[in-house]
Amino acid sequence: MSSIREIAALAGLSPASVSLYLNDKSTTRVGPAAKERIDAAVKKLHYHKNIFASTLSTQESKLIGIIIPSLMPLFGNEYTNTLLTGVQSQLSERGYGMLFFPSNAHTSVEIVEEQIHRSSGCDGYVLFSTGFCTQTQVEKNILELQKTDKPFVTLNIPEMDSAIRQVLIRDLEVCSGTRYLLERGHKRIGLVLGRTGGVHAKKLYADHRDILEESGIPFDPQTVVYGEYSAEQSYTMVKKLLKQHPELTALNCMSDIMAASALLVAQDLGLSVPEELSIIGRNNSLHARLASPSITTVDLHIEEAGKSAAHLLLEAIAGSTGGQKIIISGTFIERETVRTLQ
Amino acid sequence: MSSIREIAALAGLSPASVSLYLNDKSTTRVGPAAKERIDAAVKKLHYHKNIFASTLSTQESKLIGIIIPSLMPLFGNEYTNTLLTGVQSQLSERGYGMLFFPSNAHTSVEIVEEQIHRSSGCDGYVLFSTGFCTQTQVEKNILELQKTDKPFVTLNIPEMDSAIRQVLIRDLEVCSGTRYLLERGHKRIGLVLGRTGGVHAKKLYADHRDILEESGIPFDPQTVVYGEYSAEQSYTMVKKLLKQHPELTALNCMSDIMAASALLVAQDLGLSVPEELSIIGRNNSLHARLASPSITTVDLHIEEAGKSAAHLLLEAIAGSTGGQKIIISGTFIERETVRTLQ
DNA sequence: ATAAATTGATAAAACGTTTAACTTATCGGA
DNA sequence: TCCGATAAGTTAAACGTTTTATCAATTTAT
């Protein structure tokens, strides 16, 4: 409400002096007596500098636009939230804030366009990936971001042009659940993915198939099922899968929530875990730890990925040029749902 | 990057005309031919209006400051996230965005001060409560918010002056877990709370004690334990509690995560649930549903609370005056962890 | 034919901060 | 005594958008 002009008037100074002092308390361009008067006036009028005016003047907002191309409610899934936690922690250390401009458009491309459009003027962007967007959509999002001429970084989007600043959570070579199960003697492995067409699900599908075939095990598309990242849907689909394919000795699930749901199915079908069915999850979320038996999973270091992304972006804003790619590897968290076959 | 002036130049018009058209596509103050030239220029230069400049001019940012006095990582707890989901959904319907200005100060009061300070200029604020702040801290936060002269609403902060716009999730009268257990014949009920001194834990403590005493059952402070909202801590504390107080037939837990941890303790101690120990959680989170046996809990309608808060705030911004209080009641979700005693 | 209304535009001030350039006054040193 | 520093300020333009007031040209109504 109160402006720098009012402070200046109350302190008997010009706005310039007030601004000078407020932005550098130890400036020599304002005398000690004047400093005290400014402090008093600020206290009296509850003055806070207006970020909008200040951004306009300095051309620096200290604000990062968070772009989440999700049709689902934000903050509704653990994966995104953990990523956000990481981003946020790094940003706050460097004094940056976050801008969310949600949209209620109906396609993920429109959502991103609107988000970018409305947050125009902030210092950079983080583009999240969600299981709900396809490769084509992602590419359009990137194009849109490039038009802004501001630095941005993409978070865990597979198959990305490497000229783009990005943080990638790699699980294939290093820590595929399928490979883990294979190494423990499993040959009939079901796959529980998120959403058909989603970038992540597609990647995991291909990985699963390739790894099986490399090992000389025929891949049966019928043993792949989509749980839509939801507990209900996963329950239904896994139940159907296990009934139709009783030969399966293990399930590789794309998320811990889906793994926990699979565990419930096993219990309801009277299959003991891990004796009759092994289950591996992904994410190392609380759901895996609190399940009983506790679920073996792969820790994707999601929070760290968020931090790295923010770090990369901040470097870019500070002037470092060129694309850069950070790859985060997962690690297995061995718990009680995987059995080694003889 | 590109400004309205450049668009104007490219379209052979004045900035005023461009602004007029861009803010009202059907304006009659710009001719059809001119409109086309503007559209072309906008497309060519990838123009997006700068929200900072526009906010400065209109004195309206369409941005809500989200104030979360948390020392813990943001987005790290389900309760806050669900609240945020609600807030966000309502805001986005009305075209508002959210501003997060995290802080790394060391007390919750300083955090709030910094958040308010840095988001000065936005249209209103939502003050979240977290289990980590005390009544005194909350009161300081409110004072600070009042100084901004902007509308704000508090979310689920008990014992609040009713002149303040607020949304309260009430569980005492309507749906206390303690009462629920009492009505099912339990007399020795342990209480698992969040954090000592936290506003919410304090409220539930008092409720628990009062309800017991009203029913003529002596309240034993030794049967109250603090799980710090964490799975590990809850496990440890509940284990200690159950060992020291084997007479307990039921546990009222302040969150589903703590209830799920309690369930794990019971399993490890060889207590069957609900035959030998009944457990009730709170929040109706996925953890309660995915546990086995699934956990009886109380749905606090947290997302709805978030929505109401945003709605209240938006009304206030639109000019409606006076404090207003919205009370959301919980409902019981009956599942498998509570047994009715003879 | 003239007055009134409409159409299609523009100029300029305003929003609150920042900052480069400028102005005094005072003081120490040669 | 005068010069140069330094301290303690101020002025004014700029950032990008909005909006009120103004204007000229054209159309419509009488």
XYZ file of C-alpha atoms (C1' of nucleotides) in Angstrom, chain B residues 1-11 13-23 38 41-42 45 47-50, chain D residues 16-19:
34
model
C 11.525 -9.671 -24.122
C 9.502 -7.913 -26.787
C 7.330 -5.120 -25.532
C 4.021 -3.684 -26.496
C 5.872 -0.817 -28.095
C 7.529 -3.147 -30.569
C 4.211 -4.706 -31.406
C 2.786 -1.261 -31.918
C 5.656 -0.261 -34.163
C 5.347 -3.414 -36.245
C 1.615 -2.969 -36.597
C -0.151 1.702 -34.307
C 0.257 3.255 -30.902
C 0.892 1.124 -27.817
C -2.467 2.245 -26.529
C -4.308 0.617 -29.384
C -2.400 -2.602 -28.947
C -3.154 -2.697 -25.257
C -6.778 -1.933 -25.842
C -7.147 -4.756 -28.317
C -5.130 -7.293 -26.382
C -7.240 -6.750 -23.296
C -1.571 -6.756 -34.191
C 2.985 -8.908 -34.897
C 2.224 -10.750 -31.666
C 7.613 -11.512 -31.989
C 4.840 -11.378 -27.492
C 3.525 -12.096 -24.018
C 2.381 -9.335 -21.793
C 4.670 -8.713 -18.873
C 6.205 -2.101 -19.758
C 1.491 -1.607 -19.353
C -2.997 0.707 -18.730
C -6.312 4.270 -19.170
